[in-house]
Tab-separated table of C-alpha atoms in Angstrom:
chain	number	residue	atom	x	y	z
G	1	MET	CA	-0.138	-0.059	0.063
G	2	PHE	CA	2.738	2.441	0.838
G	3	THR	CA	6.029	3.319	-0.615
G	4	TYR	CA	9.050	5.131	0.254
G	5	ASP	CA	8.209	7.897	-1.838
G	6	ASP	CA	5.020	8.529	0.221
G	7	ALA	CA	7.016	9.156	3.351
G	8	LEU	CA	9.280	11.748	1.773
G	9	PRO	CA	6.932	14.644	2.026
G	10	LEU	CA	6.726	14.174	5.705
G	11	ALA	CA	10.579	14.238	6.051
G	12	ASP	CA	10.806	18.018	7.282
G	13	GLU	CA	8.109	17.894	9.405
G	14	LEU	CA	9.378	14.782	11.162
G	15	ALA	CA	13.192	16.070	11.399
G	16	GLU	CA	11.573	19.311	13.303
G	17	LEU	CA	9.767	17.196	15.794
G	18	ARG	CA	13.049	14.845	16.152
G	19	HIS	CA	14.933	17.910	17.162
G	20	ARG	CA	12.368	19.201	19.508
G	21	LEU	CA	12.584	15.946	21.247
G	22	HIS	CA	16.253	15.941	20.931
G	23	ARG	CA	16.640	19.147	22.732
G	24	GLU	CA	14.655	18.121	25.780
G	25	PRO	CA	15.597	14.761	26.481
G	26	GLU	CA	13.919	12.815	29.624
G	27	LEU	CA	14.923	9.756	31.300
G	28	GLY	CA	12.967	6.872	32.842
G	29	LEU	CA	9.236	6.282	32.983
G	30	HIS	CA	8.061	9.779	33.530
G	31	LEU	CA	8.686	12.057	30.453
G	32	PRO	CA	5.907	14.726	30.530
G	33	ARG	CA	7.401	17.094	28.056
G	34	THR	CA	8.256	14.198	25.720
G	35	GLN	CA	4.420	13.028	26.125
G	36	GLN	CA	3.116	16.332	25.356
G	37	LYS	CA	5.168	16.713	22.100
G	38	VAL	CA	3.827	13.542	21.067
G	39	LEU	CA	0.380	14.225	21.896
G	40	ASP	CA	0.676	17.496	20.134
G	41	ALA	CA	2.247	15.767	16.944
G	42	LEU	CA	-0.966	13.616	16.949
G	43	ALA	CA	-3.451	15.977	17.198
G	44	GLY	CA	-6.120	16.219	14.737
G	45	LEU	CA	-5.504	12.451	13.528
G	46	PRO	CA	-8.463	10.213	13.788
G	47	LEU	CA	-7.157	8.492	16.740
G	48	GLU	CA	-8.176	7.170	20.259
G	49	ILE	CA	-5.669	8.199	22.524
G	50	THR	CA	-4.952	7.245	26.238
G	51	THR	CA	-2.060	7.805	28.392
G	52	GLY	CA	-0.425	5.775	30.840
G	53	GLU	CA	-1.288	5.777	34.864
G	54	ARG	CA	2.173	4.468	36.040
G	55	LEU	CA	4.240	6.120	33.154
G	56	SER	CA	4.073	8.815	30.588
G	57	SER	CA	2.981	6.323	27.942
G	58	VAL	CA	0.681	7.491	24.987
G	59	THR	CA	-1.446	4.672	23.247
G	60	ALA	CA	-3.195	5.586	20.005
G	61	VAL	CA	-5.809	3.399	18.331
G	62	LEU	CA	-6.568	3.926	14.821
G	63	ARG	CA	-9.481	2.286	13.621
G	64	GLY	CA	-9.486	1.096	9.920
G	65	GLY	CA	-12.345	1.633	7.698
G	66	ARG	CA	-12.883	-2.247	6.873
G	67	THR	CA	-12.976	-5.060	9.537
G	68	GLY	CA	-9.765	-7.201	9.870
G	69	PRO	CA	-6.915	-7.861	12.718
G	70	ALA	CA	-5.291	-5.206	15.065
G	71	VAL	CA	-1.519	-4.833	14.494
G	72	LEU	CA	0.682	-2.792	17.203
G	73	LEU	CA	3.585	-0.783	16.271
G	74	ARG	CA	5.960	0.498	18.843
G	75	ALA	CA	8.369	3.468	19.561
G	76	ASP	CA	10.537	4.074	22.920
G	77	MET	CA	10.899	7.603	23.794
G	78	ASP	CA	13.411	7.848	26.921
G	79	ALA	CA	16.997	9.220	26.705
G	80	LEU	CA	20.161	8.270	28.505
G	81	PRO	CA	22.173	9.851	31.335
G	82	VAL	CA	25.021	10.765	29.000
G	83	ALA	CA	26.411	14.246	28.531
G	84	GLU	CA	26.354	15.209	24.742
G	85	ASP	CA	29.488	15.732	22.716
G	86	THR	CA	28.193	16.101	19.294
G	87	GLY	CA	28.265	19.916	18.333
G	88	LEU	CA	24.825	19.608	16.696
G	89	PRO	CA	22.761	22.835	16.593
G	90	TYR	CA	19.853	21.017	18.284
G	91	ALA	CA	21.971	19.330	20.834
G	92	SER	CA	20.624	18.431	24.418
G	93	GLU	CA	19.663	21.416	26.545
G	94	VAL	CA	19.453	19.202	29.606
G	95	PRO	CA	22.807	18.676	31.437
G	96	GLY	CA	23.883	15.054	31.477
G	97	VAL	CA	21.219	13.964	29.584
G	98	MET	CA	21.022	12.769	25.805
G	99	HIS	CA	19.279	11.064	23.258
G	100	ALA	CA	22.097	9.014	22.774
G	101	CYS	CA	20.093	5.790	21.612
G	102	GLY	CA	18.047	7.290	18.679
G	103	HIS	CA	14.719	7.097	20.851
G	104	ASP	CA	13.969	10.490	19.372
G	105	LEU	CA	14.102	9.245	15.882
G	106	HIS	CA	11.934	6.180	16.987
G	107	THR	CA	9.303	8.554	18.312
G	108	ALA	CA	9.158	10.797	15.151
G	109	GLY	CA	9.375	7.840	12.997
G	110	LEU	CA	6.166	6.429	14.669
G	111	VAL	CA	4.283	9.656	14.317
G	112	GLY	CA	5.176	9.717	10.485
G	113	ALA	CA	3.817	6.251	10.453
G	114	ALA	CA	0.542	7.392	12.136
G	115	ARG	CA	0.313	10.147	9.437
G	116	LEU	CA	0.779	7.800	6.654
G	117	LEU	CA	-1.741	5.476	7.981
G	118	ALA	CA	-4.416	7.818	8.876
G	119	SER	CA	-4.208	9.231	5.129
G	120	ARG	CA	-5.483	6.077	3.974
G	121	ARG	CA	-7.699	4.995	7.179
G	122	GLU	CA	-10.697	3.970	4.990
G	123	GLU	CA	-8.427	1.482	3.160
G	124	LEU	CA	-7.178	-0.147	6.216
G	125	ALA	CA	-8.517	-3.743	6.724
G	126	GLY	CA	-8.168	-3.465	10.347
G	127	ASP	CA	-6.927	-1.324	13.415
G	128	VAL	CA	-3.485	0.020	14.545
G	129	VAL	CA	-2.330	0.323	17.963
G	130	LEU	CA	0.589	3.027	18.307
G	131	MET	CA	2.470	2.090	21.520
G	132	PHE	CA	4.628	5.273	22.387
G	133	GLN	CA	6.708	3.746	25.439
G	134	PRO	CA	8.856	5.582	28.011
G	135	GLY	CA	11.382	3.500	30.127
G	136	GLU	CA	13.068	1.095	27.520
G	137	GLU	CA	16.811	1.680	29.090
G	138	GLY	CA	16.304	-0.414	32.009
G	139	ASP	CA	13.046	0.597	33.685
G	140	GLY	CA	10.907	-2.106	31.725
G	141	GLY	CA	8.531	0.285	30.156
G	142	ALA	CA	7.020	-2.094	27.802
G	143	GLY	CA	6.035	-4.771	30.649
G	144	ILE	CA	4.123	-1.700	32.361
G	145	MET	CA	2.494	-0.893	29.383
G	146	ILE	CA	1.380	-4.374	28.632
G	147	GLU	CA	0.117	-4.585	32.426
G	148	GLU	CA	-1.915	-1.523	31.479
G	149	GLY	CA	-3.487	-3.486	28.648
G	150	VAL	CA	-1.584	-1.905	25.469
G	151	LEU	CA	-1.932	-5.274	23.644
G	152	ASP	CA	-5.572	-5.202	24.026
G	153	ALA	CA	-6.196	-1.510	23.301
G	154	ALA	CA	-8.054	-2.192	20.070
G	155	GLY	CA	-10.603	-4.084	22.028
G	156	ARG	CA	-8.988	-7.406	21.151
G	157	ARG	CA	-5.810	-8.884	21.389
G	158	VAL	CA	-3.442	-7.295	18.584
G	159	SER	CA	-2.552	-10.105	16.033
G	160	ALA	CA	1.183	-8.997	15.617
G	161	ALA	CA	3.600	-6.415	16.699
G	162	TYR	CA	6.584	-4.493	15.106
G	163	GLY	CA	9.211	-2.283	16.291
G	164	LEU	CA	12.424	-0.669	14.714
G	165	HIS	CA	15.814	0.498	16.119
G	166	VAL	CA	18.177	2.911	14.391
G	167	PHE	CA	21.849	2.371	14.775
G	168	SER	CA	24.316	5.347	14.514
G	169	THR	CA	27.127	2.806	13.324
G	170	GLN	CA	27.346	-0.116	11.163
G	171	LEU	CA	24.211	0.233	8.815
G	172	PRO	CA	24.278	3.129	6.228
G	173	THR	CA	21.055	5.257	6.367
G	174	GLY	CA	18.098	3.223	4.874
G	175	MET	CA	19.598	-0.183	5.246
G	176	ALA	CA	17.319	-2.532	7.336
G	177	ALA	CA	18.462	-5.627	9.257
G	178	THR	CA	17.071	-8.400	11.090
G	179	ARG	CA	17.417	-12.288	11.828
G	180	ALA	CA	14.970	-15.207	12.482
G	181	GLY	CA	15.322	-16.607	15.859
G	182	THR	CA	17.087	-14.795	18.687
G	183	PHE	CA	18.016	-11.285	17.495
G	184	LEU	CA	18.900	-9.593	20.670
G	185	ALA	CA	20.322	-10.940	23.911
G	186	ALA	CA	18.518	-11.276	27.160
G	187	SER	CA	19.688	-8.870	29.691
G	188	ASP	CA	20.017	-9.560	33.559
G	189	ALA	CA	21.803	-8.146	36.454
G	190	PHE	CA	23.124	-8.601	39.669
G	191	ASP	CA	24.478	-6.789	42.793
G	192	ALA	CA	26.656	-8.614	45.423
G	193	VAL	CA	27.649	-7.526	48.804
G	194	VAL	CA	30.386	-9.267	50.476
G	195	VAL	CA	30.561	-8.883	54.300
G	196	GLY	CA	33.317	-9.714	56.249
G	197	ARG	CA	35.365	-8.393	59.449
G	198	GLY	CA	37.538	-5.467	58.956
G	199	GLY	CA	41.011	-4.391	60.924
G	200	HIS	CA	44.179	-2.988	60.211
G	201	GLY	CA	45.933	-3.660	57.046
G	202	SER	CA	49.209	-5.022	58.746
G	203	MET	CA	47.229	-7.743	60.787
G	204	PRO	CA	45.023	-9.550	58.233
G	205	HIS	CA	44.976	-12.564	60.011
G	206	LEU	CA	42.709	-11.006	62.429
G	207	THR	CA	40.320	-9.824	59.900
G	208	ARG	CA	37.916	-11.680	57.360
G	209	ASP	CA	39.046	-9.605	54.098
G	210	PRO	CA	35.724	-9.055	51.971
G	211	LEU	CA	37.943	-7.144	49.111
G	212	VAL	CA	40.154	-10.117	48.367
G	213	ALA	CA	36.950	-12.470	48.428
G	214	ALA	CA	35.146	-10.084	46.004
G	215	CYS	CA	38.207	-9.950	43.622
G	216	GLU	CA	38.432	-13.758	43.628
G	217	MET	CA	34.593	-13.731	42.681
G	218	VAL	CA	34.951	-11.332	39.907
G	219	THR	CA	37.926	-13.160	38.330
G	220	ALA	CA	36.157	-16.921	39.214
G	221	LEU	CA	32.897	-15.850	37.258
G	222	GLN	CA	34.812	-15.272	34.094
G	223	THR	CA	36.523	-18.491	34.437
G	224	ARG	CA	33.426	-20.390	35.187
G	225	ILE	CA	31.521	-18.869	32.108
G	226	ALA	CA	34.122	-20.277	29.938
G	227	ARG	CA	34.253	-23.600	31.476
G	228	GLU	CA	30.722	-24.268	31.994
G	229	ILE	CA	28.335	-22.444	29.454
G	230	ASP	CA	28.335	-24.025	26.056
G	231	VAL	CA	30.138	-21.968	23.513
G	232	ASN	CA	27.033	-22.654	21.025
G	233	ASP	CA	24.945	-20.941	23.266
G	234	PRO	CA	27.191	-18.145	24.679
G	235	ALA	CA	26.919	-16.028	27.562
G	236	VAL	CA	28.658	-12.442	28.491
G	237	LEU	CA	29.083	-11.482	32.170
G	238	THR	CA	30.919	-7.984	32.794
G	239	VAL	CA	31.368	-6.730	36.246
G	240	GLY	CA	31.026	-3.035	35.442
G	241	ALA	CA	31.569	-1.524	39.424
G	242	LEU	CA	33.703	-2.695	42.330
G	243	HIS	CA	33.632	-0.759	45.610
G	244	ALA	CA	35.562	-1.282	48.972
G	245	GLY	CA	37.362	0.545	51.485
G	246	GLU	CA	38.429	4.000	51.826
G	247	ALA	CA	42.105	3.937	53.441
G	248	ARG	CA	45.298	1.958	52.234
G	249	ASN	CA	46.104	0.416	55.317
G	250	VAL	CA	42.379	-0.683	56.501
G	251	VAL	CA	40.785	-4.121	55.463
G	252	PRO	CA	37.304	-2.841	54.886
G	253	SER	CA	34.260	-4.586	56.456
G	254	ARG	CA	32.477	-4.926	53.017
G	255	ALA	CA	32.844	-4.837	49.159
G	256	GLU	CA	30.368	-4.774	46.680
G	257	PHE	CA	30.063	-5.193	42.728
G	258	ARG	CA	27.682	-4.821	40.159
G	259	ALA	CA	27.267	-6.885	36.855
G	260	THR	CA	25.409	-7.227	33.764
G	261	VAL	CA	24.589	-10.613	32.136
G	262	ARG	CA	23.839	-11.250	28.462
G	263	THR	CA	22.475	-14.786	27.291
G	264	TYR	CA	20.615	-15.836	24.247
G	265	SER	CA	18.360	-18.477	25.480
G	266	GLU	CA	16.111	-19.336	28.564
G	267	ALA	CA	18.253	-22.375	29.261
G	268	GLY	CA	21.537	-20.292	28.951
G	269	ARG	CA	19.818	-17.571	31.181
G	270	VAL	CA	18.911	-20.112	34.044
G	271	ALA	CA	22.500	-21.684	33.647
G	272	VAL	CA	24.035	-18.335	34.406
G	273	GLN	CA	21.991	-17.445	37.097
G	274	THR	CA	22.720	-20.850	38.779
G	275	LEU	CA	26.602	-20.687	38.049
G	276	VAL	CA	26.777	-17.029	39.759
G	277	GLU	CA	24.872	-17.955	42.875
G	278	ARG	CA	26.933	-21.159	43.290
G	279	THR	CA	30.386	-19.589	42.660
G	280	LEU	CA	29.767	-16.758	44.855
G	281	GLN	CA	28.624	-18.858	47.954
G	282	GLY	CA	31.497	-21.232	47.428
G	283	ILE	CA	34.073	-18.584	47.523
G	284	ALA	CA	32.325	-16.710	50.319
G	285	LEU	CA	32.628	-20.081	52.401
G	286	ALA	CA	36.135	-20.515	51.327
G	287	HIS	CA	37.101	-16.906	52.865
G	288	GLY	CA	34.981	-17.075	55.849
G	289	VAL	CA	32.517	-14.089	54.739
G	290	ASP	CA	28.991	-13.646	53.817
G	291	VAL	CA	27.877	-12.671	50.500
G	292	GLU	CA	24.275	-11.198	49.712
G	293	LEU	CA	23.346	-11.524	46.044
G	294	THR	CA	20.505	-9.857	44.627
G	295	TYR	CA	19.915	-11.317	40.755
G	296	THR	CA	17.497	-9.470	38.715
G	297	ARG	CA	15.975	-10.929	35.586
G	298	GLN	CA	15.561	-7.762	33.203
G	299	TYR	CA	14.615	-8.512	29.767
G	300	PRO	CA	14.114	-11.532	28.063
G	301	ALA	CA	15.973	-12.219	24.560
G	302	THR	CA	14.371	-10.661	21.720
G	303	VAL	CA	13.182	-13.618	19.426
G	304	ASN	CA	11.918	-13.222	15.758
G	305	PRO	CA	9.526	-15.995	14.673
G	306	ALA	CA	10.860	-17.311	11.449
G	307	ASP	CA	8.075	-16.231	9.032
G	308	GLU	CA	7.826	-12.927	10.596
G	309	ALA	CA	11.664	-12.123	10.262
G	310	ALA	CA	11.331	-13.281	6.565
G	311	TYR	CA	8.180	-11.004	6.068
G	312	ALA	CA	10.029	-8.112	7.457
G	313	LEU	CA	12.923	-8.488	5.342
G	314	GLU	CA	10.893	-9.053	2.327
G	315	THR	CA	8.811	-5.645	3.218
G	316	ALA	CA	11.947	-3.678	3.432
G	317	ARG	CA	13.286	-5.265	0.219
G	318	GLU	CA	10.157	-4.306	-1.833
G	319	LEU	CA	10.389	-0.689	-0.181
G	320	PHE	CA	13.992	0.184	-0.410
G	321	GLY	CA	15.430	-2.352	-2.809
G	322	PRO	CA	17.535	-5.798	-2.559
G	323	HIS	CA	20.735	-4.012	-1.724
G	324	ALA	CA	19.250	-2.271	1.455
G	325	VAL	CA	18.464	-5.563	3.248
G	326	VAL	CA	20.545	-7.278	5.510
G	327	GLU	CA	19.931	-10.856	6.937
G	328	VAL	CA	21.969	-10.698	10.145
G	329	PRO	CA	24.067	-13.912	10.807
G	330	THR	CA	24.304	-13.846	14.604
G	331	PRO	CA	22.596	-12.424	17.545
G	332	VAL	CA	23.292	-9.209	18.877
G	333	SER	CA	24.492	-8.549	22.432
G	334	GLY	CA	22.263	-5.670	22.866
G	335	SER	CA	18.875	-6.208	24.550
G	336	GLU	CA	15.266	-4.713	24.284
G	337	ASP	CA	12.242	-4.876	26.327
G	338	PHE	CA	10.111	-5.062	22.993
G	339	SER	CA	11.025	-8.582	23.893
G	340	MET	CA	8.249	-8.772	26.322
G	341	VAL	CA	5.870	-7.815	23.670
G	342	LEU	CA	7.161	-10.511	21.267
G	343	GLU	CA	6.887	-13.148	24.060
G	344	ARG	CA	2.907	-12.527	23.945
G	345	VAL	CA	2.299	-11.970	20.302
G	346	PRO	CA	4.129	-12.677	16.988
G	347	GLY	CA	6.061	-9.943	15.358
G	348	ALA	CA	9.523	-8.787	14.427
G	349	PHE	CA	12.308	-6.318	15.608
G	350	VAL	CA	14.222	-4.467	12.737
G	351	ALA	CA	17.211	-2.474	13.023
G	352	VAL	CA	17.520	0.422	10.518
G	353	GLY	CA	20.800	2.415	9.717
G	354	ALA	CA	21.177	6.043	10.602
G	355	VAL	CA	24.746	7.032	9.815
G	356	PRO	CA	25.071	10.476	8.684
G	357	PRO	CA	26.258	11.257	5.123
G	358	GLY	CA	29.870	11.150	4.640
G	359	THR	CA	30.387	9.023	7.735
G	360	ASP	CA	32.023	5.711	7.613
G	361	PRO	CA	29.731	3.336	9.121
G	362	ALA	CA	32.519	0.885	10.288
G	363	THR	CA	34.084	3.766	12.579
G	364	ALA	CA	31.013	6.121	13.323
G	365	PRO	CA	30.286	6.225	17.112
G	366	VAL	CA	27.981	3.820	18.459
G	367	ASN	CA	24.641	4.050	20.313
G	368	HIS	CA	25.041	5.313	23.968
G	369	ALA	CA	28.200	7.004	23.038
G	370	ALA	CA	28.293	10.779	23.919
G	371	GLN	CA	29.294	11.667	20.170
G	372	ALA	CA	26.618	9.277	18.549
G	373	VAL	CA	24.889	11.349	15.603
G	374	PHE	CA	21.880	9.882	13.943
G	375	ASP	CA	20.742	10.698	10.609
G	376	ASP	CA	17.365	12.487	10.056
G	377	GLY	CA	17.226	10.536	6.561
G	378	ALA	CA	16.287	7.550	8.746
G	379	LEU	CA	12.971	9.095	9.795
G	380	PRO	CA	10.960	8.583	6.463
G	381	VAL	CA	12.604	4.949	6.239
G	382	GLN	CA	11.181	4.480	9.499
G	383	ALA	CA	7.620	5.687	8.728
G	384	ALA	CA	7.506	3.939	5.454
G	385	LEU	CA	8.632	0.643	6.812
G	386	LEU	CA	6.408	0.918	10.016
G	387	ALA	CA	3.252	1.670	8.004
G	388	ARG	CA	3.987	-0.934	5.329
G	389	LEU	CA	4.416	-3.552	8.011
G	390	ALA	CA	1.323	-2.682	9.599
G	391	THR	CA	-0.853	-3.093	6.369
G	392	GLY	CA	0.999	-5.965	5.090
G	393	ALA	CA	0.160	-7.898	8.555
G	394	MET	CA	-3.503	-6.875	8.439
G	395	ASP	CA	-3.551	-8.921	5.146
G	396	ARG	CA	-1.430	-11.805	6.446
G	397	TYR	CA	-3.285	-12.239	9.443
G	398	ALA	CA	-6.796	-11.887	7.887
G	399	ALA	CA	-6.141	-14.423	5.212
G	400	ALA	CA	-4.883	-17.023	7.876
G	401	PRO	CA	-7.720	-19.360	8.404
G	402	ASP	CA	-6.640	-20.148	12.233
G	403	GLY	CA	-5.686	-16.673	12.905
G	404	THR	CA	-1.970	-16.927	12.378
G	405	ALA	CA	0.096	-16.016	9.636
G	406	GLY	CA	2.487	-19.094	9.634
G	407	SER	CA	3.953	-21.824	11.470
G	408	GLY	CA	6.393	-19.260	13.334
G	409	SER	CA	3.579	-17.166	14.718
């Protein structure tokens, strides 16, 4: 139904919205200024709009002119605690906060898709749920929106759901990429507090040194991952913070460290958690200290059913040409809470290139970097791809006699 050319007239409008969002980034679940910008951008469209109770979300339902399935399109809206260092004329005006992951483009791109879909509302064979989500960066906003009913916002469960993520590196603007099966890793985290008995550094035999125990735990975890986790179902464990003591000649009474864990299957996820618990308890026992472990399961792996991944790639191929599509060979170690949506309904998550013209994708600053710059040219790409995914999915699911679109759904 929609072509890339249909989205191009929206480019300037979407870029202006994206720049306003970029100047005023907000963190976490409560994004009042961002929410208002989205509401203003959607004003005048034939939408049924509700806002979240526990977060600053926006859910908008577009009713098609013909009966058919409901399809969900999602954009995340939150920023990161990063001090921007890009020199852009529309750089963040909020100290220490930046749209370093491109969520401002996601938001503007979904607004563009809403405009395209609304322009042909009478032709739509179903309804579209637009999910504008806060709190993707570690706060689980998708889960809260699911609890508040976003998947049933059209009055029935959506048949499929689609989301995009822009990248400031690797993929040139206009390229689309995804894969069947696990596309993005699961993300979990843990905090460990090692409690011993402090004392003078000259008499360590009278202490129970938690710092030495904590250091052994950190290194042992890397060894145990390498020795116990199947190389065909890998895991990444990174300790990013370690704190203990204040003085060089004092054995502290406690040490703390924090880590992130990435896995690619539920079996791998369980295996790593078991490994962490056993390793820390064993080392604590050997050192005569106690360890308090808080292990948090955050985001599951983002898994694209095979038929949905194929559908997304074919849709991008039809829109942008065969050379603008990449089938990713292996999973990516980043994570996404759109995975919570895909646990409940079929659909696909797709990467879209947003590397500025004249920049080498191989060396461009990565997402989350203070220097990350995203190309506005990706905005009509997103709008066209999301709109086309929605309309095509309506046809696929309406035509399926059992309400599914294929064996992977």
